[in-house]
mmCIF file of C-alpha atoms and ligand atoms in Angstrom:
data_model
loop_
_atom_site.group_PDB
_atom_site.id
_atom_site.type_symbol
_atom_site.label_atom_id
_atom_site.label_comp_id
_atom_site.label_asym_id
_atom_site.label_seq_id
_atom_site.Cartn_x
_atom_site.Cartn_y
_atom_site.Cartn_z
ATOM 1 C CA MET A 1 0.000 0.000 0.000
ATOM 2 C CA ASN A 2 1.341 3.396 -0.973
ATOM 3 C CA ILE A 3 0.605 6.884 0.265
ATOM 4 C CA TYR A 4 1.150 9.555 -2.358
ATOM 5 C CA VAL A 5 1.514 13.177 -1.284
ATOM 6 C CA ASP A 6 0.737 15.912 -3.821
ATOM 7 C CA SER A 7 1.198 13.383 -6.606
ATOM 8 C CA LYS A 8 1.181 14.611 -10.190
ATOM 9 C CA MET A 9 0.132 11.172 -11.401
ATOM 10 C CA ASP A 10 -2.280 11.049 -14.312
ATOM 11 C CA GLU A 11 -5.863 10.624 -13.072
ATOM 12 C CA SER A 12 -6.500 7.254 -14.706
ATOM 13 C CA ALA A 13 -3.274 5.868 -13.224
ATOM 14 C CA ARG A 14 -4.339 7.331 -9.881
ATOM 15 C CA ARG A 15 -7.602 5.381 -10.024
ATOM 16 C CA ARG A 16 -5.706 2.165 -10.726
ATOM 17 C CA GLU A 17 -3.538 2.831 -7.672
ATOM 18 C CA LEU A 18 -6.580 3.651 -5.536
ATOM 19 C CA TYR A 19 -8.164 0.329 -6.535
ATOM 20 C CA GLN A 20 -5.087 -1.383 -5.160
ATOM 21 C CA GLY A 21 -5.425 0.315 -1.800
ATOM 22 C CA SER A 22 -3.177 3.331 -2.208
ATOM 23 C CA ILE A 23 -4.123 6.608 -0.579
ATOM 24 C CA PHE A 24 -3.534 10.051 -2.100
ATOM 25 C CA VAL A 25 -3.084 13.161 0.016
ATOM 26 C CA TYR A 26 -3.184 16.677 -1.411
ATOM 27 C CA GLY A 27 -2.334 19.989 0.226
ATOM 28 C CA PRO A 28 -4.775 22.901 0.293
ATOM 29 C CA SER A 29 -6.315 24.073 -2.975
ATOM 30 C CA SER A 30 -8.356 27.221 -3.499
ATOM 31 C CA ASN A 31 -11.670 25.457 -4.129
ATOM 32 C CA ALA A 32 -11.207 23.172 -1.132
ATOM 33 C CA LEU A 33 -10.421 26.192 1.057
ATOM 34 C CA ASN A 34 -13.587 27.879 -0.253
ATOM 35 C CA LEU A 35 -15.673 24.794 0.501
ATOM 36 C CA CYS A 36 -14.305 24.675 4.053
ATOM 37 C CA GLU A 37 -14.967 28.374 4.528
ATOM 38 C CA LEU A 38 -18.561 27.942 3.359
ATOM 39 C CA ALA A 39 -18.971 25.071 5.816
ATOM 40 C CA ARG A 40 -17.460 27.075 8.689
ATOM 41 C CA ASN A 41 -19.772 30.019 8.007
ATOM 42 C CA LEU A 42 -22.839 27.780 8.100
ATOM 43 C CA ILE A 43 -21.612 25.996 11.234
ATOM 44 C CA GLU A 44 -20.811 29.204 13.093
ATOM 45 C CA THR A 45 -24.181 30.739 12.212
ATOM 46 C CA ALA A 46 -25.987 27.593 13.327
ATOM 47 C CA PHE A 47 -24.246 27.423 16.717
ATOM 48 C CA HIS A 48 -24.112 31.177 17.360
ATOM 49 C CA PRO A 49 -23.296 32.475 19.957
ATOM 50 C CA LEU A 50 -21.513 29.279 21.019
ATOM 51 C CA ASN A 51 -18.112 28.198 19.754
ATOM 52 C CA PRO A 52 -18.973 25.186 17.561
ATOM 53 C CA LEU A 53 -15.814 23.350 18.620
ATOM 54 C CA THR A 54 -16.797 23.402 22.289
ATOM 55 C CA ALA A 55 -20.591 23.891 22.168
ATOM 56 C CA GLN A 56 -21.097 20.404 23.595
ATOM 57 C CA GLU A 57 -19.844 21.661 26.967
ATOM 58 C CA THR A 58 -23.045 23.647 27.557
ATOM 59 C CA LEU A 59 -25.522 22.670 24.844
ATOM 60 C CA PRO A 60 -28.215 20.054 25.665
ATOM 61 C CA VAL A 61 -27.682 17.086 23.369
ATOM 62 C CA GLU A 62 -31.257 17.177 22.020
ATOM 63 C CA ARG A 63 -30.809 20.811 20.985
ATOM 64 C CA CYS A 64 -27.505 19.967 19.331
ATOM 65 C CA ALA A 65 -29.148 17.165 17.307
ATOM 66 C CA GLN A 66 -31.771 19.664 16.160
ATOM 67 C CA ILE A 67 -29.149 22.216 15.087
ATOM 68 C CA LEU A 68 -27.306 19.546 13.094
ATOM 69 C CA ALA A 69 -30.540 18.322 11.502
ATOM 70 C CA ASP A 70 -30.998 21.833 10.053
ATOM 71 C CA LEU A 71 -27.342 22.553 9.380
ATOM 72 C CA LYS A 72 -26.275 19.412 7.513
ATOM 73 C CA PRO A 73 -28.907 19.592 4.721
ATOM 74 C CA GLN A 74 -28.176 23.315 4.345
ATOM 75 C CA PHE A 75 -24.583 22.483 3.557
ATOM 76 C CA ILE A 76 -25.391 19.494 1.349
ATOM 77 C CA HIS A 77 -27.820 21.455 -0.817
ATOM 78 C CA HIS A 78 -26.024 24.801 -0.876
ATOM 79 C CA PRO A 79 -25.483 25.713 -4.555
ATOM 80 C CA LYS A 80 -21.918 26.772 -3.809
ATOM 81 C CA SER A 81 -21.090 23.309 -2.422
ATOM 82 C CA LYS A 82 -21.461 21.666 -5.812
ATOM 83 C CA GLU A 83 -19.577 24.471 -7.519
ATOM 84 C CA TYR A 84 -16.590 24.101 -5.206
ATOM 85 C CA ILE A 85 -16.590 20.329 -5.625
ATOM 86 C CA GLN A 86 -16.414 20.842 -9.383
ATOM 87 C CA GLY A 87 -13.449 23.126 -8.768
ATOM 88 C CA ILE A 88 -11.694 20.602 -6.517
ATOM 89 C CA LEU A 89 -12.163 17.832 -9.067
ATOM 90 C CA ALA A 90 -10.809 19.993 -11.877
ATOM 91 C CA GLU A 91 -7.844 21.149 -9.776
ATOM 92 C CA LEU A 92 -6.945 17.540 -9.055
ATOM 93 C CA GLY A 93 -6.995 16.389 -12.661
ATOM 94 C CA CYS A 94 -10.452 14.792 -12.980
ATOM 95 C CA ASP A 95 -12.224 14.849 -16.332
ATOM 96 C CA LEU A 96 -15.523 16.510 -15.382
ATOM 97 C CA GLU A 97 -17.273 14.969 -18.399
ATOM 98 C CA LYS A 98 -16.688 11.493 -17.042
ATOM 99 C CA THR A 99 -16.386 12.044 -13.312
ATOM 100 C CA TYR A 100 -19.578 11.831 -11.283
ATOM 101 C CA PHE A 101 -19.788 12.905 -7.648
ATOM 102 C CA ASP A 102 -22.364 12.754 -4.917
ATOM 103 C CA VAL A 103 -23.266 15.780 -2.826
ATOM 104 C CA PRO A 104 -20.786 16.489 -0.036
ATOM 105 C CA ARG A 105 -21.711 15.394 3.499
ATOM 106 C CA MET A 106 -20.789 17.243 6.634
ATOM 107 C CA ARG A 107 -19.788 14.965 9.525
ATOM 108 C CA THR A 108 -19.317 15.695 13.179
ATOM 109 C CA ALA A 109 -17.457 13.722 15.821
ATOM 110 C CA PHE A 110 -18.028 15.011 19.341
ATOM 111 C CA PRO A 111 -15.638 14.424 22.246
ATOM 112 C CA GLY A 112 -16.401 11.617 24.675
ATOM 113 C CA ASP A 113 -19.880 10.128 24.637
ATOM 114 C CA TYR A 114 -21.743 13.235 23.486
ATOM 115 C CA LEU A 115 -24.081 12.513 20.540
ATOM 116 C CA LYS A 116 -22.687 9.498 18.735
ATOM 117 C CA SER A 117 -25.774 8.226 16.925
ATOM 118 C CA GLY A 118 -28.277 9.343 14.300
ATOM 119 C CA ILE A 119 -27.363 12.735 12.867
ATOM 120 C CA ALA A 120 -23.801 12.452 14.243
ATOM 121 C CA TYR A 121 -23.322 8.741 13.667
ATOM 122 C CA ALA A 122 -19.902 7.539 14.831
ATOM 123 C CA PHE A 123 -18.831 5.064 12.217
ATOM 124 C CA HIS A 124 -17.607 1.727 13.490
ATOM 125 C CA PRO A 125 -15.021 0.063 11.212
ATOM 126 C CA HIS A 126 -16.667 -0.447 7.835
ATOM 127 C CA ARG A 127 -16.152 -0.467 4.114
ATOM 128 C CA ASP A 128 -18.452 1.797 2.090
ATOM 129 C CA THR A 129 -18.875 -1.178 -0.244
ATOM 130 C CA TRP A 130 -20.871 -2.872 2.568
ATOM 131 C CA TYR A 131 -23.327 0.002 2.016
ATOM 132 C CA SER A 132 -23.949 -0.635 -1.692
ATOM 133 C CA ALA A 133 -21.160 1.604 -3.014
ATOM 134 C CA PRO A 134 -19.635 0.371 -6.276
ATOM 135 C CA PHE A 135 -16.066 -0.918 -6.165
ATOM 136 C CA SER A 136 -14.891 1.930 -8.344
ATOM 137 C CA GLN A 137 -16.022 4.499 -5.807
ATOM 138 C CA VAL A 138 -13.353 6.855 -4.535
ATOM 139 C CA ASN A 139 -13.900 8.620 -1.213
ATOM 140 C CA TRP A 140 -12.667 12.158 -0.648
ATOM 141 C CA TRP A 141 -12.236 13.370 2.955
ATOM 142 C CA MET A 142 -11.293 16.801 4.249
ATOM 143 C CA PRO A 143 -11.270 18.521 7.664
ATOM 144 C CA ILE A 144 -13.224 21.785 8.094
ATOM 145 C CA TYR A 145 -11.253 22.931 11.159
ATOM 146 C CA PRO A 146 -7.727 21.771 12.055
ATOM 147 C CA VAL A 147 -7.695 18.138 13.209
ATOM 148 C CA ASN A 148 -5.175 16.049 15.072
ATOM 149 C CA SER A 149 -4.606 12.337 15.566
ATOM 150 C CA GLU A 150 -7.156 12.273 18.403
ATOM 151 C CA ASN A 151 -10.149 13.404 16.368
ATOM 152 C CA CYS A 152 -9.657 12.311 12.763
ATOM 153 C CA MET A 153 -10.477 9.094 10.907
ATOM 154 C CA ALA A 154 -8.529 5.857 10.753
ATOM 155 C CA PHE A 155 -7.722 3.211 8.153
ATOM 156 C CA HIS A 156 -7.211 -0.414 9.099
ATOM 157 C CA PRO A 157 -4.876 -1.478 6.304
ATOM 158 C CA ARG A 158 -4.497 -5.182 7.170
ATOM 159 C CA TYR A 159 -8.105 -5.686 6.084
ATOM 160 C CA TRP A 160 -7.496 -4.496 2.548
ATOM 161 C CA MET A 161 -6.699 -8.108 1.685
ATOM 162 C CA GLN A 162 -8.338 -9.810 4.647
ATOM 163 C CA PRO A 163 -12.099 -10.489 4.552
ATOM 164 C CA VAL A 164 -14.188 -9.544 7.578
ATOM 165 C CA LYS A 165 -17.344 -11.389 8.559
ATOM 166 C CA ASN A 166 -19.969 -8.649 8.313
ATOM 167 C CA GLY A 167 -23.664 -7.879 8.098
ATOM 168 C CA SER A 168 -23.731 -6.477 4.564
ATOM 169 C CA SER A 169 -25.911 -9.307 3.246
ATOM 170 C CA HIS A 170 -28.808 -7.757 5.213
ATOM 171 C CA TYR A 171 -28.300 -4.327 3.691
ATOM 172 C CA ASP A 172 -30.176 -3.098 0.655
ATOM 173 C CA TYR A 173 -29.638 0.511 -0.356
ATOM 174 C CA GLU A 174 -33.128 1.091 -1.730
ATOM 175 C CA ARG A 175 -34.709 -0.283 1.432
ATOM 176 C CA TRP A 176 -32.406 1.848 3.595
ATOM 177 C CA ASN A 177 -33.478 4.982 1.740
ATOM 178 C CA GLN A 178 -37.131 4.137 2.130
ATOM 179 C CA GLU A 179 -37.040 3.158 5.763
ATOM 180 C CA SER A 180 -34.179 4.613 7.710
ATOM 181 C CA ARG A 181 -32.257 7.503 6.320
ATOM 182 C CA HIS A 182 -34.700 10.311 6.966
ATOM 183 C CA ASN A 183 -35.169 9.779 10.673
ATOM 184 C CA ALA A 184 -31.494 10.125 11.588
ATOM 185 C CA ALA A 185 -32.134 13.086 13.892
ATOM 186 C CA GLN A 186 -34.452 10.975 16.069
ATOM 187 C CA HIS A 187 -31.583 8.715 17.118
ATOM 188 C CA ILE A 188 -29.914 10.703 19.874
ATOM 189 C CA LYS A 189 -28.740 8.153 22.452
ATOM 190 C CA THR A 190 -28.705 4.938 20.454
ATOM 191 C CA ASP A 191 -29.132 4.078 16.818
ATOM 192 C CA THR A 192 -31.539 1.244 16.172
ATOM 193 C CA ARG A 193 -31.229 1.395 12.384
ATOM 194 C CA VAL A 194 -29.693 -1.766 10.966
ATOM 195 C CA GLN A 195 -26.302 -0.990 9.440
ATOM 196 C CA PRO A 196 -23.674 -3.442 8.229
ATOM 197 C CA LYS A 197 -21.077 -3.987 10.929
ATOM 198 C CA PRO A 198 -18.181 -6.365 11.460
ATOM 199 C CA GLU A 199 -19.448 -9.621 12.955
ATOM 200 C CA GLU A 200 -16.106 -10.698 14.326
ATOM 201 C CA PRO A 201 -13.540 -8.880 16.497
ATOM 202 C CA ILE A 202 -11.528 -6.355 14.509
ATOM 203 C CA GLU A 203 -7.894 -5.695 15.248
ATOM 204 C CA LEU A 204 -7.871 -1.942 14.941
ATOM 205 C CA ASP A 205 -4.066 -1.820 15.031
ATOM 206 C CA PRO A 206 -2.045 -1.246 13.045
ATOM 207 C CA GLN A 207 -4.129 1.716 12.038
ATOM 208 C CA LEU A 208 -3.299 4.722 9.934
ATOM 209 C CA ARG A 209 -4.512 8.174 10.964
ATOM 210 C CA LEU A 210 -3.919 10.789 8.308
ATOM 211 C CA VAL A 211 -3.825 14.365 9.500
ATOM 212 C CA CYS A 212 -3.962 16.981 6.760
ATOM 213 C CA PRO A 213 -4.411 20.743 7.003
ATOM 214 C CA VAL A 214 -7.702 22.547 6.339
ATOM 215 C CA GLY A 215 -8.142 22.759 2.575
ATOM 216 C CA GLY A 216 -6.224 19.509 2.181
ATOM 217 C CA VAL A 217 -7.972 16.355 1.055
ATOM 218 C CA PHE A 218 -7.282 12.661 0.896
ATOM 219 C CA LEU A 219 -8.612 10.075 -1.504
ATOM 220 C CA PHE A 220 -9.118 6.393 -0.809
ATOM 221 C CA SER A 221 -11.011 3.434 -2.187
ATOM 222 C CA ALA A 222 -14.524 2.761 -0.876
ATOM 223 C CA ALA A 223 -13.321 -0.774 -0.177
ATOM 224 C CA HIS A 224 -10.898 0.348 2.567
ATOM 225 C CA LEU A 225 -11.872 -0.596 6.106
ATOM 226 C CA HIS A 226 -12.044 2.714 7.955
ATOM 227 C CA SER A 227 -13.608 4.169 11.092
ATOM 228 C CA THR A 228 -14.218 7.303 13.109
ATOM 229 C CA VAL A 229 -11.430 7.754 15.661
ATOM 230 C CA PRO A 230 -12.962 7.991 19.160
ATOM 231 C CA ASN A 231 -12.644 11.701 19.842
ATOM 232 C CA THR A 232 -10.382 11.980 22.888
ATOM 233 C CA SER A 233 -9.611 15.642 22.242
ATOM 234 C CA ASP A 234 -11.722 18.379 23.810
ATOM 235 C CA GLN A 235 -12.957 19.743 20.483
ATOM 236 C CA THR A 236 -15.596 18.592 18.034
ATOM 237 C CA ARG A 237 -14.320 17.408 14.680
ATOM 238 C CA TYR A 238 -16.139 18.718 11.606
ATOM 239 C CA SER A 239 -15.285 17.159 8.270
ATOM 240 C CA ILE A 240 -16.532 16.931 4.713
ATOM 241 C CA ASP A 241 -16.620 13.856 2.562
ATOM 242 C CA PHE A 242 -17.915 13.091 -0.872
ATOM 243 C CA ARG A 243 -17.525 10.284 -3.361
ATOM 244 C CA THR A 244 -16.736 9.993 -7.052
ATOM 245 C CA VAL A 245 -16.944 7.402 -9.792
ATOM 246 C CA HIS A 246 -15.493 7.533 -13.286
ATOM 247 C CA LEU A 247 -17.871 6.557 -16.079
ATOM 248 C CA ASP A 248 -15.307 4.403 -17.925
ATOM 249 C CA ASP A 249 -14.873 2.274 -14.805
ATOM 250 C CA VAL A 250 -18.613 2.184 -14.180
ATOM 251 C CA TRP A 251 -19.172 0.716 -17.652
ATOM 252 C CA ALA A 252 -16.218 -1.627 -17.344
ATOM 253 C CA ARG A 253 -17.269 -2.693 -13.840
ATOM 254 C CA THR A 254 -13.697 -2.346 -12.656
ATOM 255 C CA GLY A 255 -12.563 -1.179 -9.259
ATOM 256 C CA ALA A 256 -11.173 -2.546 -6.030
ATOM 257 C CA PRO A 257 -11.575 -6.269 -5.406
ATOM 258 C CA ASN A 258 -14.660 -7.457 -3.544
ATOM 259 C CA ILE A 259 -13.479 -9.665 -0.728
ATOM 260 C CA ASP A 260 -16.458 -9.624 1.651
ATOM 261 C CA SER A 261 -19.352 -7.346 0.571
ATOM 262 C CA ALA A 262 -22.766 -8.966 -0.024
ATOM 263 C CA CYS A 263 -25.203 -6.033 0.053
ATOM 264 C CA THR A 264 -27.773 -5.345 -2.641
ATOM 265 C CA GLY A 265 -28.964 -2.184 -4.336
ATOM 266 C CA THR A 266 -26.571 0.488 -5.540
ATOM 267 C CA THR A 267 -25.657 4.081 -4.793
ATOM 268 C CA MET A 268 -25.073 4.591 -8.523
ATOM 269 C CA ARG A 269 -28.114 6.856 -8.914
ATOM 270 C CA ASP A 270 -26.689 9.336 -6.396
ATOM 271 C CA TYR A 271 -23.769 10.547 -8.482
ATOM 272 C CA LEU A 272 -23.962 13.683 -10.615
ATOM 273 C CA ARG A 273 -21.817 14.446 -13.623
ATOM 274 C CA GLY A 274 -19.090 16.991 -13.010
ATOM 275 C CA THR A 275 -20.214 19.185 -15.912
ATOM 276 C CA ASP A 276 -24.013 19.396 -15.827
ATOM 277 C CA PHE A 277 -25.064 17.390 -12.744
ATOM 278 C CA SER A 278 -26.852 14.804 -14.879
ATOM 279 C CA HIS A 279 -27.169 11.267 -13.513
ATOM 280 C CA VAL A 280 -25.224 8.163 -14.528
ATOM 281 C CA PRO A 281 -26.997 6.724 -17.614
ATOM 282 C CA ASN A 282 -29.738 4.238 -16.726
ATOM 283 C CA GLU A 283 -28.118 1.471 -18.761
ATOM 284 C CA ALA A 284 -24.958 1.825 -16.698
ATOM 285 C CA VAL A 285 -26.885 1.895 -13.408
ATOM 286 C CA ALA A 286 -28.674 -1.289 -14.475
ATOM 287 C CA LEU A 287 -25.351 -3.147 -14.401
ATOM 288 C CA TYR A 288 -25.283 -2.630 -10.642
ATOM 289 C CA GLU A 289 -28.869 -3.304 -9.739
ATOM 290 C CA GLU A 290 -29.677 -6.504 -8.035
ATOM 291 C CA SER A 291 -32.768 -6.922 -5.928
ATOM 292 C CA ALA A 292 -32.615 -8.499 -2.493
ATOM 293 C CA SER A 293 -34.687 -11.440 -3.754
ATOM 294 C CA THR A 294 -32.317 -12.182 -6.669
ATOM 295 C CA ALA A 295 -29.376 -12.037 -4.292
ATOM 296 C CA GLU A 296 -31.118 -14.497 -2.003
ATOM 297 C CA VAL A 297 -31.267 -17.002 -4.865
ATOM 298 C CA ARG A 298 -27.590 -16.369 -5.640
ATOM 299 C CA ARG A 299 -26.629 -17.021 -2.037
HETATM 300 FE FE1 FE2 B 1 -17.186 5.394 5.174
#
């Protein structure tokens, strides 16, 4: 596994490397800095007059969940968000005609036990491919405020090649959208929504925690086992992530190897073309659609 810093590698070669588990880290770019600034403005308005990094010290958890339930969609659907993502993709060599992205998410990780479910879900070790992501999906992750090794995210590289017993066979993306996604804010203390999790003990070490500056970004395959680092700092972590697929790889059905994912459904309808925000062609999406009942027969 390789970690490339500010690599000038051609984008198609970069995808090949990503599909083999490599990680790419880039220093701040102007569009990424703009996206982070937009996010900070929305966050600071939402938590005003509290400092959003320490609001949890005085803010009742129910109120915090409510603020996030308003704030996160505001960021996701802000017209400038998509524009800055286009800029980031272009700056980092992506062909916008063939690169499709999903809307950026804002994530929060609070210190200690404060709000870990629902709207601020603390991700246990998982692969996005357990959640119906295609194997060509690339994840992009960036901090909104400075982070350190105590409040970032972690990779668990040994599991790139090592299958994990997991609950993905019970996960269907279409069903999840219909039943569970929209009531995230109701899950304040515990999260009863069924999500694919490891079903055997995971050795979290060795783990890799990448710390990049605000405006920096790192790219990794959706097939990497990764998790939210338990926040042992005294400040809330705010981060942005979004995902991309390249149409050539979608058609070719190439990507990282599938070693243990058995979910059904596909996130393929979520991605928007870098130029005009159109969806992945239906014929291409159809290559990834498998109903839960068909999968049952296969299993
Ligand atoms: Fe993830």
